[in-house]
CSV table of C-alpha atoms and ligand atoms in Angstrom, one decimal:
chain,number,residue,atom,x,y,z
B,1,MET,CA,90.2,30.9,-104.8
B,2,SER,CA,90.9,29.4,-101.3
B,3,THR,CA,88.0,28.6,-99.2
B,4,ASN,CA,89.9,26.9,-96.3
B,5,LEU,CA,87.5,24.1,-95.3
B,6,PRO,CA,86.1,23.3,-92.8
B,7,PHE,CA,84.8,26.8,-92.1
B,8,LYS,CA,84.5,28.3,-88.6
B,9,GLN,CA,80.8,28.0,-87.9
B,10,MET,CA,78.5,30.4,-86.1
B,11,LEU,CA,75.8,27.7,-85.5
B,12,GLY,CA,76.3,24.3,-83.9
B,13,PRO,CA,76.8,21.0,-85.6
B,14,ASP,CA,73.1,20.1,-85.2
B,15,ALA,CA,71.7,23.5,-86.2
B,16,LEU,CA,70.4,22.2,-89.5
B,17,LYS,CA,69.8,18.6,-88.5
B,18,GLY,CA,66.6,17.5,-90.3
B,19,LYS,CA,67.0,20.0,-93.1
B,20,ASN,CA,67.2,18.4,-96.6
B,21,ILE,CA,68.4,21.2,-98.9
B,22,VAL,CA,68.9,21.5,-102.6
B,23,VAL,CA,71.6,23.9,-103.8
B,24,THR,CA,71.5,24.8,-107.5
B,25,GLY,CA,74.9,25.6,-108.9
B,26,GLY,CA,76.3,23.9,-105.8
B,27,GLY,CA,79.4,22.4,-107.4
B,28,THR,CA,81.4,25.6,-107.5
B,29,GLY,CA,82.0,29.0,-106.0
B,30,LEU,CA,79.6,30.4,-103.4
B,31,GLY,CA,77.1,27.5,-103.9
B,32,LYS,CA,79.9,25.0,-102.9
B,33,SER,CA,80.9,27.1,-99.9
B,34,MET,CA,77.2,27.4,-98.7
B,35,THR,CA,76.8,23.6,-99.2
B,36,ALA,CA,79.9,23.0,-97.1
B,37,MET,CA,78.5,25.1,-94.2
B,38,PHE,CA,75.1,23.4,-94.4
B,39,LEU,CA,76.8,20.0,-94.2
B,40,GLN,CA,78.9,21.2,-91.2
B,41,CYS,CA,75.6,22.2,-89.5
B,42,GLY,CA,74.1,18.8,-90.0
B,43,ALA,CA,71.9,19.2,-93.1
B,44,ASN,CA,71.7,16.8,-96.0
B,45,VAL,CA,72.4,18.5,-99.3
B,46,LEU,CA,71.8,17.7,-102.9
B,47,ILE,CA,73.8,19.9,-105.3
B,48,THR,CA,73.0,20.4,-108.9
B,49,SER,CA,74.5,22.0,-112.1
B,50,ARG,CA,75.1,21.1,-115.7
B,51,LYS,CA,78.5,19.4,-115.2
B,52,GLU,CA,78.6,15.9,-113.7
B,53,ASP,CA,82.4,15.8,-113.3
B,54,VAL,CA,82.4,19.0,-111.2
B,55,LEU,CA,79.5,17.8,-109.1
B,56,LYS,CA,81.1,14.4,-108.5
B,57,ASN,CA,84.4,16.0,-107.4
B,58,THR,CA,82.6,18.4,-105.0
B,59,CYS,CA,80.6,15.6,-103.5
B,60,GLU,CA,83.8,13.6,-102.9
B,61,GLU,CA,85.6,16.6,-101.3
B,62,LEU,CA,82.7,17.8,-99.1
B,63,ALA,CA,81.7,14.2,-98.0
B,64,LYS,CA,84.8,14.4,-95.8
B,65,ILE,CA,83.9,17.5,-93.9
B,66,GLY,CA,80.2,17.3,-93.3
B,67,ASN,CA,77.9,15.9,-90.6
B,68,GLY,CA,75.1,15.5,-93.1
B,69,LYS,CA,75.0,13.5,-96.4
B,70,ILE,CA,75.7,14.9,-99.8
B,71,ALA,CA,74.4,13.8,-103.2
B,72,TYR,CA,74.2,15.4,-106.7
B,73,ALA,CA,71.9,15.6,-109.7
B,74,VAL,CA,72.8,16.9,-113.1
B,75,CYS,CA,70.2,19.6,-113.9
B,76,ASP,CA,70.0,22.5,-116.2
B,77,VAL,CA,67.7,24.9,-114.3
B,78,ARG,CA,66.3,26.2,-117.6
B,79,LYS,CA,64.6,22.8,-118.2
B,80,VAL,CA,61.6,22.1,-116.0
B,81,ASN,CA,61.7,18.3,-116.5
B,82,GLU,CA,65.4,18.3,-115.2
B,83,VAL,CA,64.4,20.5,-112.2
B,84,GLU,CA,61.6,18.1,-111.3
B,85,ALA,CA,63.9,15.0,-111.7
B,86,ALA,CA,66.5,16.7,-109.4
B,87,LEU,CA,63.8,17.4,-106.8
B,88,GLN,CA,62.6,13.8,-107.0
B,89,LYS,CA,66.1,12.5,-106.6
B,90,ALA,CA,66.7,14.6,-103.5
B,91,TRP,CA,63.3,13.5,-102.1
B,92,ASP,CA,64.1,9.8,-102.7
B,93,THR,CA,67.6,10.1,-101.3
B,94,PHE,CA,66.7,12.1,-98.1
B,95,GLY,CA,63.0,11.3,-97.5
B,96,ASN,CA,61.9,14.8,-98.4
B,97,VAL,CA,63.2,18.3,-99.3
B,98,ASN,CA,62.4,21.2,-97.0
B,99,ALA,CA,64.8,23.9,-98.1
B,100,TRP,CA,65.9,25.2,-101.5
B,101,LEU,CA,68.7,27.5,-102.5
B,102,ASN,CA,68.4,29.3,-105.9
B,103,ASN,CA,72.1,30.0,-106.5
B,104,ALA,CA,72.8,29.0,-110.1
B,105,ALA,CA,73.5,31.9,-112.4
B,106,GLY,CA,75.2,33.0,-115.6
B,107,ASN,CA,76.7,36.4,-116.2
B,108,PHE,CA,79.3,38.4,-118.2
B,109,ILE,CA,80.1,42.0,-118.7
B,110,SER,CA,79.3,43.6,-122.1
B,111,PRO,CA,78.0,46.9,-123.5
B,112,THR,CA,74.3,46.1,-123.9
B,113,GLU,CA,74.3,47.1,-127.6
B,114,ARG,CA,76.8,44.4,-128.3
B,115,LEU,CA,74.6,41.6,-127.1
B,116,SER,CA,72.7,39.3,-129.4
B,117,HIS,CA,69.1,38.4,-128.5
B,118,LYS,CA,70.4,34.9,-127.8
B,119,ALA,CA,73.0,36.2,-125.4
B,120,PHE,CA,70.3,38.3,-123.5
B,121,ASP,CA,68.0,35.2,-123.4
B,122,THR,CA,70.8,33.0,-122.1
B,123,ILE,CA,71.3,35.0,-119.0
B,124,VAL,CA,67.6,35.7,-118.3
B,125,ASP,CA,66.8,32.0,-118.9
B,126,ILE,CA,69.4,30.8,-116.3
B,127,VAL,CA,68.9,33.5,-113.7
B,128,LEU,CA,65.2,34.5,-113.8
B,129,LYS,CA,63.5,31.6,-115.5
B,130,GLY,CA,65.8,29.0,-113.8
B,131,SER,CA,64.9,30.5,-110.3
B,132,TYR,CA,61.1,30.5,-111.0
B,133,ASN,CA,61.2,27.1,-112.6
B,134,CYS,CA,62.7,25.7,-109.4
B,135,THR,CA,60.5,27.8,-107.1
B,136,LEU,CA,57.2,26.8,-108.8
B,137,SER,CA,58.0,23.1,-108.9
B,138,VAL,CA,59.2,23.0,-105.3
B,139,GLY,CA,56.5,25.3,-104.0
B,140,LYS,CA,53.7,23.2,-105.5
B,141,LYS,CA,55.2,20.1,-104.0
B,142,TRP,CA,55.6,21.7,-100.5
B,143,ILE,CA,52.0,22.9,-100.6
B,144,GLU,CA,50.7,19.5,-101.7
B,145,GLU,CA,52.7,17.7,-99.0
B,146,LYS,CA,52.1,20.3,-96.3
B,147,ILE,CA,55.8,21.0,-95.9
B,148,PRO,CA,56.8,24.3,-94.3
B,149,GLY,CA,59.8,24.9,-96.5
B,150,VAL,CA,62.4,27.6,-96.8
B,151,PHE,CA,63.5,29.4,-100.0
B,152,LEU,CA,66.8,31.3,-100.1
B,153,ASN,CA,67.6,33.2,-103.3
B,154,ILE,CA,71.0,34.7,-104.2
B,155,VAL,CA,70.6,38.1,-105.8
B,156,THR,CA,72.9,41.1,-106.0
B,157,THR,CA,72.9,44.8,-104.8
B,158,TYR,CA,72.2,45.8,-108.4
B,159,SER,CA,68.8,44.0,-108.1
B,160,TRP,CA,67.6,47.4,-106.8
B,161,THR,CA,70.1,49.9,-108.2
B,162,GLY,CA,70.3,48.4,-111.7
B,163,SER,CA,73.7,48.3,-113.4
B,164,GLY,CA,75.1,49.1,-116.8
B,165,PHE,CA,77.2,46.4,-118.6
B,166,VAL,CA,75.3,43.5,-116.9
B,167,VAL,CA,71.8,44.4,-117.9
B,168,PRO,CA,70.4,40.9,-118.5
B,169,SER,CA,71.7,39.9,-115.1
B,170,ALA,CA,70.4,43.1,-113.4
B,171,ILE,CA,66.8,42.7,-114.7
B,172,SER,CA,66.8,39.0,-113.9
B,173,LYS,CA,68.1,39.5,-110.3
B,174,ALA,CA,65.5,42.3,-109.9
B,175,GLY,CA,62.9,39.7,-110.9
B,176,VAL,CA,64.2,37.2,-108.4
B,177,LEU,CA,64.1,39.7,-105.6
B,178,ALA,CA,60.5,40.6,-106.6
B,179,MET,CA,59.6,36.9,-106.5
B,180,THR,CA,61.2,36.5,-103.1
B,181,ARG,CA,59.1,39.4,-101.6
B,182,SER,CA,55.9,38.4,-103.4
B,183,LEU,CA,56.0,34.8,-102.3
B,184,ALA,CA,57.1,35.7,-98.8
B,185,VAL,CA,53.6,37.1,-98.4
B,186,GLU,CA,51.5,34.8,-100.6
B,187,TRP,CA,53.0,31.5,-99.4
B,188,ALA,CA,53.4,32.4,-95.7
B,189,LYS,CA,50.0,30.8,-95.1
B,190,TYR,CA,51.6,27.5,-96.0
B,191,GLY,CA,54.5,28.1,-93.6
B,192,ILE,CA,56.8,28.7,-96.5
B,193,ARG,CA,59.4,31.4,-96.0
B,194,SER,CA,61.3,33.2,-98.8
B,195,ASN,CA,64.4,35.3,-98.2
B,196,ALA,CA,67.4,36.5,-100.3
B,197,ILE,CA,71.0,37.4,-99.8
B,198,ALA,CA,72.7,40.2,-101.9
B,199,PRO,CA,76.4,39.6,-101.8
B,200,GLY,CA,78.9,42.2,-102.9
B,201,PRO,CA,82.1,40.9,-104.5
B,202,PHE,CA,83.2,37.5,-103.2
B,203,PRO,CA,86.1,36.0,-105.2
B,204,THR,CA,85.1,32.9,-107.2
B,205,GLU,CA,86.5,31.6,-110.4
B,206,GLY,CA,83.1,31.8,-112.1
B,207,ALA,CA,82.5,35.5,-111.3
B,208,TRP,CA,86.1,36.8,-111.5
B,209,SER,CA,86.8,35.3,-115.0
B,210,ARG,CA,83.6,36.9,-116.4
B,211,LEU,CA,83.3,40.1,-114.5
B,212,PHE,CA,86.8,41.2,-113.5
B,213,PRO,CA,89.1,40.0,-116.2
B,214,GLU,CA,92.8,40.8,-115.6
B,215,GLU,CA,93.0,43.7,-118.1
B,216,LEU,CA,90.0,45.4,-116.5
B,217,SER,CA,91.2,44.9,-112.9
B,218,LYS,CA,94.5,46.6,-113.9
B,219,LYS,CA,92.6,49.7,-114.9
B,220,LEU,CA,89.8,49.8,-112.3
B,221,ASP,CA,90.6,48.4,-108.8
B,222,PRO,CA,87.3,46.9,-107.6
B,223,LEU,CA,88.5,47.3,-104.0
B,224,GLN,CA,88.3,51.0,-104.3
B,225,ARG,CA,84.6,50.8,-104.5
B,226,ILE,CA,84.3,49.0,-101.1
B,227,PRO,CA,84.4,51.1,-97.9
B,228,LEU,CA,85.9,48.1,-95.9
B,229,ARG,CA,88.6,47.8,-98.7
B,230,ARG,CA,88.4,44.1,-98.9
B,231,PHE,CA,86.4,41.4,-100.7
B,232,GLY,CA,84.0,39.1,-98.8
B,233,ASN,CA,85.1,35.8,-97.3
B,234,HIS,CA,83.1,32.8,-98.3
B,235,GLU,CA,82.9,31.8,-94.6
B,236,GLU,CA,81.0,35.1,-93.8
B,237,LEU,CA,78.5,34.5,-96.6
B,238,ALA,CA,78.1,30.8,-95.7
B,239,ASN,CA,77.3,31.5,-92.0
B,240,LEU,CA,74.6,34.0,-93.1
B,241,ALA,CA,73.1,31.5,-95.4
B,242,ALA,CA,73.1,28.8,-92.7
B,243,TYR,CA,71.3,31.2,-90.4
B,244,LEU,CA,68.6,32.0,-93.0
B,245,MET,CA,68.1,28.3,-93.7
B,246,SER,CA,67.8,27.5,-90.0
B,247,ASP,CA,64.8,27.7,-87.6
B,248,PHE,CA,66.7,30.5,-85.7
B,249,SER,CA,65.5,32.8,-88.5
B,250,GLY,CA,61.9,31.5,-88.3
B,251,TYR,CA,60.4,35.0,-88.2
B,252,VAL,CA,62.6,36.4,-91.0
B,253,ASN,CA,60.4,36.4,-94.2
B,254,GLY,CA,60.7,38.5,-97.3
B,255,GLU,CA,64.0,40.0,-96.3
B,256,VAL,CA,67.1,40.6,-98.5
B,257,VAL,CA,70.3,40.7,-96.4
B,258,THR,CA,73.1,42.7,-98.0
B,259,ILE,CA,76.6,41.5,-97.3
B,260,ASP,CA,78.9,43.8,-99.3
B,261,GLY,CA,81.2,45.7,-97.0
B,262,GLY,CA,79.1,48.8,-97.6
B,263,GLU,CA,79.8,48.8,-101.4
B,264,TRP,CA,76.4,49.8,-102.8
B,265,LEU,CA,75.9,52.7,-100.3
B,266,GLN,CA,79.3,54.1,-101.2
B,267,GLY,CA,78.1,54.9,-104.7
B,268,GLY,CA,74.7,56.2,-103.3
B,269,GLY,CA,75.9,58.8,-100.8
B,270,GLU,CA,76.3,62.2,-102.5
B,271,PHE,CA,79.5,63.2,-100.6
B,272,ASN,CA,81.1,59.8,-100.0
B,273,ASN,CA,83.8,60.5,-102.6
B,274,LEU,CA,85.1,63.3,-100.3
B,275,ASP,CA,87.2,60.5,-98.7
B,276,VAL,CA,89.9,61.6,-101.2
B,277,ILE,CA,90.3,65.0,-99.4
B,278,PRO,CA,93.5,65.1,-97.2
B,279,SER,CA,93.1,66.6,-93.7
B,280,GLU,CA,95.2,69.7,-94.5
B,281,MET,CA,92.7,70.5,-97.3
B,282,TRP,CA,89.8,70.2,-94.8
B,283,ASP,CA,91.4,73.1,-92.9
B,284,VAL,CA,91.1,75.3,-96.0
B,285,LEU,CA,87.7,74.0,-96.9
B,286,GLU,CA,86.4,74.6,-93.3
B,287,ARG,CA,87.6,78.2,-93.4
B,288,MET,CA,85.8,78.7,-96.7
B,289,VAL,CA,82.6,77.2,-95.5
B,290,ARG,CA,82.6,78.9,-92.2
B,291,GLY,CA,83.3,82.2,-94.0
B,292,LYS,CA,79.9,82.1,-95.7
B,293,LYS,CA,77.7,83.9,-93.2
O,301,HXC,C1,78.8,38.8,-125.5
O,301,HXC,C2,78.4,36.6,-125.2
O,301,HXC,C3,79.5,36.5,-124.2
O,301,HXC,C4,80.2,37.7,-124.0
O,301,HXC,C5,78.6,34.5,-124.4
O,301,HXC,N1,77.9,35.3,-125.2
O,301,HXC,N2,79.6,35.2,-123.8
O,301,HXC,N3,78.1,37.7,-125.8
O,301,HXC,N4,79.9,38.8,-124.7
O,301,HXC,N5,81.3,37.7,-123.1
O,301,HXC,C6,76.8,35.0,-126.1
O,301,HXC,C7,77.2,33.9,-127.1
O,301,HXC,O1,77.9,34.4,-128.2
O,301,HXC,C8,75.8,33.3,-127.4
O,301,HXC,O2,75.1,34.2,-128.3
O,301,HXC,C9,75.0,33.4,-126.1
O,301,HXC,O3,75.7,34.4,-125.3
O,301,HXC,C10,75.1,32.0,-125.4
O,301,HXC,O4,76.4,31.6,-125.2
O,301,HXC,P1,76.8,30.1,-124.9
O,301,HXC,O5,78.3,30.1,-124.6
O,301,HXC,O6,76.3,29.3,-126.0
O,301,HXC,O7,75.9,29.8,-123.6
O,301,HXC,P2,76.1,28.7,-122.5
O,301,HXC,O8,77.0,27.6,-122.9
O,301,HXC,O9,74.7,28.4,-122.0
O,301,HXC,O10,76.9,29.5,-121.3
O,301,HXC,C11,76.2,30.4,-120.5
O,301,HXC,C12,77.2,31.6,-120.1
O,301,HXC,C13,78.5,31.1,-119.5
O,301,HXC,C14,76.4,32.5,-119.2
O,301,HXC,C15,77.5,32.4,-121.4
O,301,HXC,O11,79.3,32.2,-119.2
O,301,HXC,C16,78.2,30.2,-118.3
O,301,HXC,O12,78.1,29.0,-118.4
O,301,HXC,N6,78.2,30.8,-117.1
O,301,HXC,C17,77.9,30.1,-115.8
O,301,HXC,C18,78.7,30.6,-114.7
O,301,HXC,C19,78.7,32.1,-114.5
O,301,HXC,O13,78.4,32.9,-115.4
O,301,HXC,N7,79.1,32.5,-113.3
O,301,HXC,C20,79.2,33.9,-112.9
O,301,HXC,C21,78.1,34.3,-112.0
O,301,HXC,S1,78.6,35.7,-111.2
O,301,HXC,P3,75.1,34.0,-129.9
O,301,HXC,O14,74.1,35.0,-130.4
O,301,HXC,O15,76.5,34.4,-130.4
O,301,HXC,O16,74.8,32.6,-130.2
O,301,HXC,C22,77.4,36.7,-110.9
O,301,HXC,C23,77.8,37.9,-110.0
O,301,HXC,C24,76.9,39.1,-109.9
O,301,HXC,O17,76.3,36.6,-111.3
O,301,HXC,C25,77.4,40.2,-109.1
O,301,HXC,C26,78.9,40.4,-108.9
O,301,HXC,C27,79.3,41.5,-108.0
O,302,NAP,P1,79.9,30.3,-110.1
O,302,NAP,O1,80.9,29.5,-109.3
O,302,NAP,O2,80.1,30.5,-111.6
O,302,NAP,O3,78.4,29.7,-109.8
O,302,NAP,C1,77.4,29.6,-110.7
O,302,NAP,C2,76.9,28.2,-110.7
O,302,NAP,O4,75.7,28.1,-111.5
O,302,NAP,C3,77.9,27.2,-111.3
O,302,NAP,O5,78.1,26.1,-110.4
O,302,NAP,C4,77.2,26.7,-112.6
O,302,NAP,O6,77.5,25.3,-112.9
O,302,NAP,C5,75.8,26.9,-112.3
O,302,NAP,N1,75.0,27.1,-113.5
O,302,NAP,C6,75.1,28.0,-114.5
O,302,NAP,N2,74.2,27.8,-115.4
O,302,NAP,C7,73.4,26.8,-115.0
O,302,NAP,C8,72.2,26.2,-115.5
O,302,NAP,N3,71.7,26.6,-116.7
O,302,NAP,N4,71.7,25.2,-114.8
O,302,NAP,C9,72.2,24.8,-113.6
O,302,NAP,N5,73.3,25.3,-113.1
O,302,NAP,C10,73.9,26.4,-113.8
O,302,NAP,O7,79.8,31.8,-109.5
O,302,NAP,P2,79.5,32.3,-108.1
O,302,NAP,O8,80.3,33.6,-108.0
O,302,NAP,O9,79.7,31.3,-107.1
O,302,NAP,O10,78.0,32.7,-108.1
O,302,NAP,C11,77.0,32.1,-107.3
O,302,NAP,C12,75.8,33.0,-107.1
O,302,NAP,O11,76.2,34.2,-106.4
O,302,NAP,C13,75.2,33.5,-108.4
O,302,NAP,O12,73.8,33.6,-108.2
O,302,NAP,C14,75.7,34.9,-108.5
O,302,NAP,O13,74.9,35.7,-109.3
O,302,NAP,C15,75.8,35.3,-107.1
O,302,NAP,N6,76.7,36.4,-106.8
O,302,NAP,C16,78.0,36.2,-106.8
O,302,NAP,C17,78.9,37.3,-106.5
O,302,NAP,C18,80.3,37.1,-106.4
O,302,NAP,O14,81.0,38.1,-106.2
O,302,NAP,N7,80.9,36.0,-106.6
O,302,NAP,C19,78.3,38.5,-106.1
O,302,NAP,C20,76.9,38.7,-106.1
O,302,NAP,C21,76.1,37.6,-106.4
O,302,NAP,P3,77.6,24.7,-114.3
O,302,NAP,O15,78.3,25.6,-115.2
O,302,NAP,O16,78.2,23.3,-114.1
O,302,NAP,O17,76.1,24.5,-114.7
């Protein structure tokens, strides 16, 4: 999954100067790419996940491209004490924390009736509980310290459509979106903004191995679902995330920005599948339709 660092950046090298950001799940995939962009824009970033070796390697790699500093903390977002320790480490390292990206997630495809209760709990605990564990700890600290912070939450387009075969993820992401919109209103009085990004498919090892295993991709080409007929580039998502973290988006609050090549709308529009009709057949169809007086 090539990410071609450093990325081309929409914002300047100082656009996130003074931002001290924590990125959960920042050692891999989209979290790593957004971290790279934040660093390129001058932020300091602390990345977290469960695997120290992965975090260490990512820190070594990204320290070479950034303008800001990078650090890590091992932290399972399901455990409040580990979340608070990671927050404290970032605070001690950078002087404070004023932005937080809830990106860590777990997911896999399965018919719902095949799931054990533990399997269901595992996804809900990482995605929904993990996100509110972080949000509650960080939000309380920001309110106490009078810090006008920024939350950015990574959801999906099935947060509002729902989706079969990923039901624990769908209900959890729906909850994270509801939290984003709720706190955007409730905590605005403290100067705290909350926004979300809903990505369509962006190739990452973590998502592809669990959601599009090879045997499935041979049968169902995921590109056919996307009007733009391509997957997203990490650079595109990372630039959007940098904007939402920056002061340039200071009046954006409670928004979810979809970045999916039009994928979710393709399924929604009643007649979108008429794309398969060749133009000669449109001649026949037009005669038939016009013939109905
Ligand atoms: C059915 C499964 C299963 C599967 C695990 N389980 N995989 N059940 N089908 N494929 C069950 C296990 O049997 C167990 O239940 C329970 O789930 C917990 O499994 P563990 O392996 O013990 O959990 P854990 O080690 O905590 O690992 C969590 C994980 C794993 C979610 C299962 O995949 C993980 O670490 N994922 C992190 C990264 C990730 O998922 N990235 C993708 C994000 S992509 P029992 O009852 O048997 O004990 C994404 C994209 C969304 O979110 C939109 C895309 C367009
Ligand atoms: P990924 O590389 O697998 O990222 C998930 C990250 O979460 C990993 O770094 C993982 O690290 C971490 N994580 C998992 N469980 C955790 C836990 N209990 N505590 C702390 N960290 C944990 O997959 P990705 O594709 O980049 O996904 C990133 C985000 O984008 C997720 O929110 C996902 O739902 C969302 N998303 C992705 C796509 C896509 O197409 N890729 C589309 C829509 C939304 P450890 O295993 O080391 O803990």
